[in-house]
Amino acid sequence: VCAHARNMLFSFAQSIIQGLTSTEDEGAQLSALSELNELLSISTEDMLASFPVETVVPLLVSRFGFTTA
């Protein structure tokens, strides 16, 4: 994956993380989820290899109220 695509993915991921961590702004959370949906639907496996899963998944779990055992 070229450097430009990695930079775009990093920027998208930062925007998603920022939106998911917005505790007061439900609009920002919804926007982040829409961005994540778009990213996952158009990205290739190679592009997603550098996606910060370890950061985003716990945020999603906490947003939806899931608990881990």
Short mmCIF file of C-alpha atoms in Angstrom, two decimals:
data_model
loop_
_atom_site.label_atom_id
_atom_site.label_comp_id
_atom_site.label_asym_id
_atom_site.label_seq_id
_atom_site.Cartn_x
_atom_site.Cartn_y
_atom_site.Cartn_z
CA VAL A 1 0.00 0.00 0.00
CA CYS A 2 1.41 3.37 -0.98
CA ALA A 3 2.29 6.05 1.56
CA HIS A 4 -0.57 8.27 0.40
CA ALA A 5 -3.15 5.55 1.07
CA ARG A 6 -1.62 4.89 4.50
CA ASN A 7 -1.81 8.59 5.33
CA MET A 8 -5.45 8.73 4.27
CA LEU A 9 -6.23 5.66 6.38
CA PHE A 10 -4.44 7.18 9.37
CA SER A 11 -6.41 10.41 8.97
CA PHE A 12 -9.69 8.51 8.65
CA ALA A 13 -8.85 6.38 11.68
CA GLN A 14 -8.02 9.45 13.78
CA SER A 15 -11.33 11.04 12.82
CA ILE A 16 -13.19 7.84 13.73
CA ILE A 17 -11.40 7.56 17.08
CA GLN A 18 -12.08 11.20 17.89
CA GLY A 19 -15.78 10.77 17.09
CA LEU A 20 -16.11 7.58 19.12
CA THR A 21 -14.47 9.21 22.13
CA SER A 22 -16.86 12.15 22.01
CA THR A 23 -18.99 11.35 25.05
CA GLU A 24 -21.37 14.30 24.82
CA ASP A 25 -21.87 14.61 21.07
CA GLU A 26 -24.05 11.82 19.68
CA GLY A 27 -23.83 13.40 16.23
CA ALA A 28 -20.05 12.99 16.28
CA GLN A 29 -20.46 9.36 17.35
CA LEU A 30 -22.91 8.69 14.52
CA SER A 31 -20.60 10.40 12.05
CA ALA A 32 -17.69 8.27 13.26
CA LEU A 33 -19.73 5.10 12.81
CA SER A 34 -20.68 6.20 9.28
CA GLU A 35 -17.03 6.88 8.47
CA LEU A 36 -16.04 3.48 9.85
CA ASN A 37 -18.75 1.81 7.76
CA GLU A 38 -17.53 3.60 4.64
CA LEU A 39 -13.90 2.77 5.36
CA LEU A 40 -14.64 -0.92 5.89
CA SER A 41 -16.77 -1.16 2.77
CA ILE A 42 -14.28 0.42 0.34
CA SER A 43 -10.90 -0.61 1.76
CA THR A 44 -8.85 -3.55 0.69
CA GLU A 45 -7.36 -6.08 3.07
CA ASP A 46 -3.93 -4.57 2.48
CA MET A 47 -5.16 -1.09 3.40
CA LEU A 48 -6.84 -2.33 6.58
CA ALA A 49 -3.70 -4.16 7.72
CA SER A 50 -2.51 -0.92 9.33
CA PHE A 51 -5.90 0.05 10.79
CA PRO A 52 -5.70 0.60 14.58
CA VAL A 53 -8.03 -2.26 15.55
CA GLU A 54 -6.64 -2.37 19.10
CA THR A 55 -7.86 1.20 19.63
CA VAL A 56 -11.14 1.22 17.72
CA VAL A 57 -12.67 -2.07 18.88
CA PRO A 58 -12.60 -1.22 22.61
CA LEU A 59 -14.22 2.13 21.81
CA LEU A 60 -16.98 0.39 19.87
CA VAL A 61 -17.51 -2.10 22.68
CA SER A 62 -17.82 0.68 25.26
CA ARG A 63 -20.14 2.78 23.02
CA PHE A 64 -22.56 -0.10 22.59
CA GLY A 65 -22.44 -1.07 26.24
CA PHE A 66 -20.97 -4.52 25.75
CA THR A 67 -18.98 -5.96 28.60
CA THR A 68 -16.01 -8.23 28.42
CA ALA A 69 -15.60 -11.25 30.64
#
